[in-house]
Amino acid sequence: MRPGESEIAVTKDINKAIDDVNEDDLDGALKNAKKARKKLSNCPNDTCDLVDDVIELIEKAKPF
């Protein structure tokens, strides 16, 4: 990937996760958030922590 492409891909996956949450599809949201996290192999800033927080919040919101 060229510089910036991975950030765009991660942003798209997070946006899909947000759309899934808005549609009450927590399984889809979790899948997209985890997909975004896998694309972040090297985290120079707090991006990984933010994505991890999103995953944690979705997992907490899922009914058991």
mmCIF file with all atom_site columns, C-alpha atoms in Angstrom:
data_model
loop_
_atom_site.group_PDB
_atom_site.id
_atom_site.type_symbol
_atom_site.label_atom_id
_atom_site.label_alt_id
_atom_site.label_comp_id
_atom_site.label_asym_id
_atom_site.label_entity_id
_atom_site.label_seq_id
_atom_site.pdbx_PDB_ins_code
_atom_site.Cartn_x
_atom_site.Cartn_y
_atom_site.Cartn_z
_atom_site.occupancy
_atom_site.B_iso_or_equiv
_atom_site.pdbx_formal_charge
_atom_site.auth_seq_id
_atom_site.auth_comp_id
_atom_site.auth_asym_id
_atom_site.auth_atom_id
_atom_site.pdbx_PDB_model_num
ATOM 1  C CA . MET A 1 1  ? 0.000   0.000   0.000  1.00 0.00 ? 1  MET A CA 1
ATOM 2  C CA . ARG A 1 2  ? 1.089   3.521   -0.672 1.00 0.00 ? 2  ARG A CA 1
ATOM 3  C CA . PRO A 1 3  ? 1.436   5.992   2.194  1.00 0.00 ? 3  PRO A CA 1
ATOM 4  C CA . GLY A 1 4  ? -1.983  6.962   3.490  1.00 0.00 ? 4  GLY A CA 1
ATOM 5  C CA . GLU A 1 5  ? -3.824  4.017   1.934  1.00 0.00 ? 5  GLU A CA 1
ATOM 6  C CA . SER A 1 6  ? -3.872  1.988   5.138  1.00 0.00 ? 6  SER A CA 1
ATOM 7  C CA . GLU A 1 7  ? -5.334  4.953   7.045  1.00 0.00 ? 7  GLU A CA 1
ATOM 8  C CA . ILE A 1 8  ? -8.077  5.264   4.436  1.00 0.00 ? 8  ILE A CA 1
ATOM 9  C CA . ALA A 1 9  ? -8.829  1.542   4.633  1.00 0.00 ? 9  ALA A CA 1
ATOM 10 C CA . VAL A 1 10 ? -9.006  1.669   8.443  1.00 0.00 ? 10 VAL A CA 1
ATOM 11 C CA . THR A 1 11 ? -11.269 4.716   8.327  1.00 0.00 ? 11 THR A CA 1
ATOM 12 C CA . LYS A 1 12 ? -13.624 2.949   5.917  1.00 0.00 ? 12 LYS A CA 1
ATOM 13 C CA . ASP A 1 13 ? -13.827 -0.095  8.195  1.00 0.00 ? 13 ASP A CA 1
ATOM 14 C CA . ILE A 1 14 ? -14.525 2.063   11.265 1.00 0.00 ? 14 ILE A CA 1
ATOM 15 C CA . ASN A 1 15 ? -17.205 3.979   9.361  1.00 0.00 ? 15 ASN A CA 1
ATOM 16 C CA . LYS A 1 16 ? -18.802 0.646   8.397  1.00 0.00 ? 16 LYS A CA 1
ATOM 17 C CA . ALA A 1 17 ? -18.715 -0.381  12.061 1.00 0.00 ? 17 ALA A CA 1
ATOM 18 C CA . ILE A 1 18 ? -20.456 2.866   13.039 1.00 0.00 ? 18 ILE A CA 1
ATOM 19 C CA . ASP A 1 19 ? -23.104 2.319   10.370 1.00 0.00 ? 19 ASP A CA 1
ATOM 20 C CA . ASP A 1 20 ? -23.633 -1.218  11.676 1.00 0.00 ? 20 ASP A CA 1
ATOM 21 C CA . VAL A 1 21 ? -24.107 0.079   15.235 1.00 0.00 ? 21 VAL A CA 1
ATOM 22 C CA . ASN A 1 22 ? -26.651 2.608   13.961 1.00 0.00 ? 22 ASN A CA 1
ATOM 23 C CA . GLU A 1 23 ? -28.519 -0.283  12.302 1.00 0.00 ? 23 GLU A CA 1
ATOM 24 C CA . ASP A 1 24 ? -28.355 -2.389  15.507 1.00 0.00 ? 24 ASP A CA 1
ATOM 25 C CA . ASP A 1 25 ? -26.004 -4.906  13.855 1.00 0.00 ? 25 ASP A CA 1
ATOM 26 C CA . LEU A 1 26 ? -23.454 -5.324  16.630 1.00 0.00 ? 26 LEU A CA 1
ATOM 27 C CA . ASP A 1 27 ? -22.007 -8.494  15.113 1.00 0.00 ? 27 ASP A CA 1
ATOM 28 C CA . GLY A 1 28 ? -21.270 -6.639  11.877 1.00 0.00 ? 28 GLY A CA 1
ATOM 29 C CA . ALA A 1 29 ? -19.885 -3.693  13.813 1.00 0.00 ? 29 ALA A CA 1
ATOM 30 C CA . LEU A 1 30 ? -17.538 -5.932  15.763 1.00 0.00 ? 30 LEU A CA 1
ATOM 31 C CA . LYS A 1 31 ? -16.394 -7.685  12.574 1.00 0.00 ? 31 LYS A CA 1
ATOM 32 C CA . ASN A 1 32 ? -15.597 -4.372  10.860 1.00 0.00 ? 32 ASN A CA 1
ATOM 33 C CA . ALA A 1 33 ? -13.838 -2.924  13.914 1.00 0.00 ? 33 ALA A CA 1
ATOM 34 C CA . LYS A 1 34 ? -11.666 -6.042  14.220 1.00 0.00 ? 34 LYS A CA 1
ATOM 35 C CA . LYS A 1 35 ? -10.927 -5.859  10.493 1.00 0.00 ? 35 LYS A CA 1
ATOM 36 C CA . ALA A 1 36 ? -9.736  -2.281  10.981 1.00 0.00 ? 36 ALA A CA 1
ATOM 37 C CA . ARG A 1 37 ? -7.558  -3.338  13.927 1.00 0.00 ? 37 ARG A CA 1
ATOM 38 C CA . LYS A 1 38 ? -5.843  -6.041  11.849 1.00 0.00 ? 38 LYS A CA 1
ATOM 39 C CA . LYS A 1 39 ? -4.833  -3.409  9.299  1.00 0.00 ? 39 LYS A CA 1
ATOM 40 C CA . LEU A 1 40 ? -3.016  -1.461  12.005 1.00 0.00 ? 40 LEU A CA 1
ATOM 41 C CA . SER A 1 41 ? 0.169   -3.463  12.366 1.00 0.00 ? 41 SER A CA 1
ATOM 42 C CA . ASN A 1 42 ? 2.321   -0.504  13.378 1.00 0.00 ? 42 ASN A CA 1
ATOM 43 C CA . CYS A 1 43 ? 0.725   2.163   15.528 1.00 0.00 ? 43 CYS A CA 1
ATOM 44 C CA . PRO A 1 44 ? 2.759   5.354   15.732 1.00 0.00 ? 44 PRO A CA 1
ATOM 45 C CA . ASN A 1 45 ? 0.077   7.130   17.746 1.00 0.00 ? 45 ASN A CA 1
ATOM 46 C CA . ASP A 1 46 ? -3.106  6.446   19.695 1.00 0.00 ? 46 ASP A CA 1
ATOM 47 C CA . THR A 1 47 ? -4.987  5.023   16.700 1.00 0.00 ? 47 THR A CA 1
ATOM 48 C CA . CYS A 1 48 ? -4.665  1.424   17.902 1.00 0.00 ? 48 CYS A CA 1
ATOM 49 C CA . ASP A 1 49 ? -5.887  2.389   21.363 1.00 0.00 ? 49 ASP A CA 1
ATOM 50 C CA . LEU A 1 50 ? -8.918  4.112   19.849 1.00 0.00 ? 50 LEU A CA 1
ATOM 51 C CA . VAL A 1 51 ? -9.801  1.107   17.698 1.00 0.00 ? 51 VAL A CA 1
ATOM 52 C CA . ASP A 1 52 ? -9.297  -1.197  20.694 1.00 0.00 ? 52 ASP A CA 1
ATOM 53 C CA . ASP A 1 53 ? -11.661 1.023   22.702 1.00 0.00 ? 53 ASP A CA 1
ATOM 54 C CA . VAL A 1 54 ? -14.269 0.821   19.927 1.00 0.00 ? 54 VAL A CA 1
ATOM 55 C CA . ILE A 1 55 ? -14.004 -2.982  19.926 1.00 0.00 ? 55 ILE A CA 1
ATOM 56 C CA . GLU A 1 56 ? -14.352 -3.082  23.716 1.00 0.00 ? 56 GLU A CA 1
ATOM 57 C CA . LEU A 1 57 ? -17.419 -0.824  23.674 1.00 0.00 ? 57 LEU A CA 1
ATOM 58 C CA . ILE A 1 58 ? -19.122 -2.926  21.000 1.00 0.00 ? 58 ILE A CA 1
ATOM 59 C CA . GLU A 1 59 ? -18.372 -6.120  22.947 1.00 0.00 ? 59 GLU A CA 1
ATOM 60 C CA . LYS A 1 60 ? -19.869 -4.570  26.107 1.00 0.00 ? 60 LYS A CA 1
ATOM 61 C CA . ALA A 1 61 ? -22.986 -3.512  24.204 1.00 0.00 ? 61 ALA A CA 1
ATOM 62 C CA . LYS A 1 62 ? -23.623 -6.982  22.779 1.00 0.00 ? 62 LYS A CA 1
ATOM 63 C CA . PRO A 1 63 ? -26.250 -8.952  24.694 1.00 0.00 ? 63 PRO A CA 1
ATOM 64 C CA . PHE A 1 64 ? -25.092 -12.269 26.083 1.00 0.00 ? 64 PHE A CA 1
#
